[in-house]
Amino acid sequence: MRILSETEKAYIAGIIDGEGCICLVKAKRGQRKRGPSPYVFYAIHLRVANTRHELIAWLLDRIGGKMYVLQKTRGNRKLALQWHTQGRQAKDLLAQVEPYLVIKRAQAEVARRFFALGRTPIPSQRARLWEEMRTLNWRGLGNAVMKIQARPKMTVPGGFQGANSENQ
């Protein structure tokens, strides 16, 4: 992946914050006809869903990855597209945009800790990080209430301060 300009990094971080998902996927390999799968693996996935083809094409051009159709047009609904990347490409992208993330900063931090494990065979640590990411990405009122009650002060490069800075 190429080095992004500061403007591109900030723009992509905004897209991920608003339209994206940073998730840690748990899957099984080597399914057997009888008995449980012998191998569970985890992978970081980055996704952005949007109805604008121009945005998804721009991400593909700047970063690479893949595009999927999430929902075909039906009635008054627009075509929904998804940009997707994982592995080394996701690691490189997160390293560049993490300083600009606001909403998904905690998920990016979990992803960074996951990538730091490398290929070390420590399933318990991977499972703990999967649970942590699952909690961060959980949808529902409980998670929103928790975020409102415990809003940390954040500073983004360039001097902008987050929602509960002293000067507001």
Short mmCIF file of C-alpha atoms in Angstrom, two decimals:
data_model
loop_
_atom_site.label_atom_id
_atom_site.label_comp_id
_atom_site.label_asym_id
_atom_site.label_seq_id
_atom_site.Cartn_x
_atom_site.Cartn_y
_atom_site.Cartn_z
CA MET A 1 0.00 0.00 0.00
CA ARG A 2 1.28 3.45 -0.85
CA ILE A 3 1.94 6.21 1.67
CA LEU A 4 -1.12 8.46 1.94
CA SER A 5 -1.04 12.25 2.19
CA GLU A 6 -2.12 13.79 5.51
CA THR A 7 -5.36 14.93 3.86
CA GLU A 8 -6.09 11.41 2.57
CA LYS A 9 -5.35 9.92 5.99
CA ALA A 10 -7.76 12.31 7.69
CA TYR A 11 -10.44 11.80 5.03
CA ILE A 12 -10.20 8.00 5.18
CA ALA A 13 -10.33 8.11 8.99
CA GLY A 14 -13.53 10.16 8.74
CA ILE A 15 -15.00 7.65 6.30
CA ILE A 16 -14.12 4.75 8.63
CA ASP A 17 -15.52 6.63 11.65
CA GLY A 18 -18.79 7.42 9.89
CA GLU A 19 -19.42 4.62 7.41
CA GLY A 20 -16.97 1.90 8.38
CA CYS A 21 -16.31 -1.02 10.62
CA ILE A 22 -13.11 -2.32 12.18
CA CYS A 23 -13.79 -5.86 13.28
CA LEU A 24 -11.96 -8.95 14.46
CA VAL A 25 -13.45 -11.97 12.72
CA LYS A 26 -13.39 -15.43 14.25
CA ALA A 27 -13.66 -18.37 11.83
CA LYS A 28 -13.02 -22.08 11.71
CA ARG A 29 -10.81 -23.85 9.20
CA GLY A 30 -10.60 -27.50 8.39
CA GLN A 31 -14.22 -28.43 9.00
CA ARG A 32 -14.59 -32.12 9.60
CA LYS A 33 -17.58 -34.23 8.71
CA ARG A 34 -17.66 -35.41 12.31
CA GLY A 35 -16.67 -33.46 15.37
CA PRO A 36 -15.54 -29.90 15.96
CA SER A 37 -13.25 -27.92 13.71
CA PRO A 38 -9.59 -28.51 14.60
CA TYR A 39 -8.49 -24.93 13.99
CA VAL A 40 -9.95 -21.52 14.88
CA PHE A 41 -8.37 -18.41 13.41
CA TYR A 42 -8.89 -14.67 13.80
CA ALA A 43 -8.43 -11.84 11.30
CA ILE A 44 -8.87 -8.06 11.29
CA HIS A 45 -11.30 -6.82 8.64
CA LEU A 46 -11.92 -3.20 7.60
CA ARG A 47 -15.18 -2.44 5.84
CA VAL A 48 -16.90 0.66 4.51
CA ALA A 49 -20.50 0.50 3.26
CA ASN A 50 -21.98 3.24 1.11
CA THR A 51 -24.41 3.82 -1.74
CA ARG A 52 -21.98 6.04 -3.66
CA HIS A 53 -19.91 4.09 -6.17
CA GLU A 54 -17.48 7.03 -6.44
CA LEU A 55 -16.48 6.67 -2.78
CA ILE A 56 -15.90 2.91 -3.01
CA ALA A 57 -13.95 3.35 -6.27
CA TRP A 58 -11.83 6.07 -4.61
CA LEU A 59 -10.98 3.71 -1.73
CA LEU A 60 -10.09 0.93 -4.17
CA ASP A 61 -7.85 3.32 -6.11
CA ARG A 62 -6.04 4.70 -3.03
CA ILE A 63 -5.82 1.56 -0.89
CA GLY A 64 -6.76 -1.52 -2.90
CA GLY A 65 -9.01 -4.16 -1.40
CA LYS A 66 -12.27 -5.53 -2.79
CA MET A 67 -15.76 -4.27 -3.52
CA TYR A 68 -18.93 -6.23 -2.85
CA VAL A 69 -22.60 -5.55 -3.55
CA LEU A 70 -24.45 -5.62 -0.22
CA GLN A 71 -27.94 -4.92 -1.49
CA LYS A 72 -29.24 -4.68 -5.00
CA THR A 73 -31.64 -1.94 -5.98
CA ARG A 74 -35.21 -2.74 -5.10
CA GLY A 75 -38.15 -0.39 -5.06
CA ASN A 76 -36.86 2.98 -3.88
CA ARG A 77 -33.64 1.56 -2.39
CA LYS A 78 -30.25 2.41 -3.83
CA LEU A 79 -27.53 -0.07 -4.64
CA ALA A 80 -25.47 -0.63 -1.46
CA LEU A 81 -21.76 -1.35 -1.88
CA GLN A 82 -19.05 -2.43 0.52
CA TRP A 83 -15.29 -1.86 0.35
CA HIS A 84 -13.31 -4.50 2.22
CA THR A 85 -9.71 -5.16 3.15
CA GLN A 86 -7.94 -7.36 5.67
CA GLY A 87 -4.56 -8.68 6.73
CA ARG A 88 -1.40 -6.74 5.90
CA GLN A 89 -3.31 -4.10 3.94
CA ALA A 90 -5.62 -3.44 6.92
CA LYS A 91 -2.61 -3.26 9.25
CA ASP A 92 -0.80 -0.75 7.03
CA LEU A 93 -3.91 1.40 6.58
CA LEU A 94 -4.75 1.48 10.30
CA ALA A 95 -1.16 2.47 11.11
CA GLN A 96 -1.58 5.52 8.86
CA VAL A 97 -5.10 6.63 9.85
CA GLU A 98 -5.25 5.73 13.56
CA PRO A 99 -4.15 9.19 14.78
CA TYR A 100 -7.14 10.73 12.96
CA LEU A 101 -9.78 8.27 14.16
CA VAL A 102 -12.22 9.56 16.77
CA ILE A 103 -15.18 7.16 17.00
CA LYS A 104 -13.33 3.97 16.04
CA ARG A 105 -10.12 4.77 17.95
CA ALA A 106 -10.67 2.02 20.56
CA GLN A 107 -11.27 -0.59 17.84
CA ALA A 108 -8.08 0.50 16.04
CA GLU A 109 -6.16 0.11 19.31
CA VAL A 110 -7.48 -3.46 19.72
CA ALA A 111 -6.50 -4.17 16.10
CA ARG A 112 -2.99 -2.81 16.76
CA ARG A 113 -2.63 -5.13 19.79
CA PHE A 114 -3.88 -8.04 17.68
CA PHE A 115 -1.35 -7.33 14.93
CA ALA A 116 1.40 -7.06 17.57
CA LEU A 117 0.82 -10.72 18.46
CA GLY A 118 2.18 -11.67 15.03
CA ARG A 119 2.09 -15.40 14.45
CA THR A 120 2.57 -16.35 18.09
CA PRO A 121 0.28 -19.27 18.92
CA ILE A 122 -1.51 -17.78 21.93
CA PRO A 123 -5.20 -18.57 21.35
CA SER A 124 -6.30 -17.18 24.73
CA GLN A 125 -4.94 -13.69 23.92
CA ARG A 126 -6.58 -13.71 20.50
CA ALA A 127 -9.88 -14.82 22.05
CA ARG A 128 -9.68 -12.02 24.65
CA LEU A 129 -9.09 -9.42 21.93
CA TRP A 130 -11.99 -10.89 19.92
CA GLU A 131 -14.28 -10.48 22.97
CA GLU A 132 -13.05 -6.92 23.51
CA MET A 133 -13.68 -5.99 19.87
CA ARG A 134 -17.07 -7.66 19.99
CA THR A 135 -18.00 -5.54 23.01
CA LEU A 136 -16.81 -2.34 21.32
CA ASN A 137 -18.79 -3.11 18.16
CA TRP A 138 -21.91 -4.29 19.97
CA ARG A 139 -25.04 -2.47 18.86
CA GLY A 140 -27.65 -1.40 21.31
CA LEU A 141 -28.63 1.21 23.83
CA GLY A 142 -26.38 -0.12 26.60
CA ASN A 143 -23.22 0.59 24.62
CA ALA A 144 -24.39 4.11 23.69
CA VAL A 145 -25.17 4.95 27.33
CA MET A 146 -21.76 3.65 28.39
CA LYS A 147 -20.03 5.86 25.78
CA ILE A 148 -21.95 8.98 26.86
CA GLN A 149 -21.11 8.48 30.53
CA ALA A 150 -17.38 7.89 30.00
CA ARG A 151 -16.22 10.24 27.24
CA PRO A 152 -12.45 10.67 27.42
CA LYS A 153 -10.75 13.88 26.32
CA MET A 154 -9.31 13.35 22.85
CA THR A 155 -6.85 15.40 20.88
CA VAL A 156 -6.55 14.91 17.13
CA PRO A 157 -3.39 15.92 15.23
CA GLY A 158 -3.61 19.52 14.13
CA GLY A 159 -4.84 20.88 17.45
CA PHE A 160 -8.54 20.01 17.24
CA GLN A 161 -9.85 18.78 20.59
CA GLY A 162 -12.73 16.35 21.11
CA ALA A 163 -16.20 16.99 22.49
CA ASN A 164 -15.37 17.47 26.16
CA SER A 165 -12.36 19.72 25.93
CA GLU A 166 -12.14 22.52 28.50
CA ASN A 167 -12.65 25.33 25.99
CA GLN A 168 -16.25 24.39 25.19
#
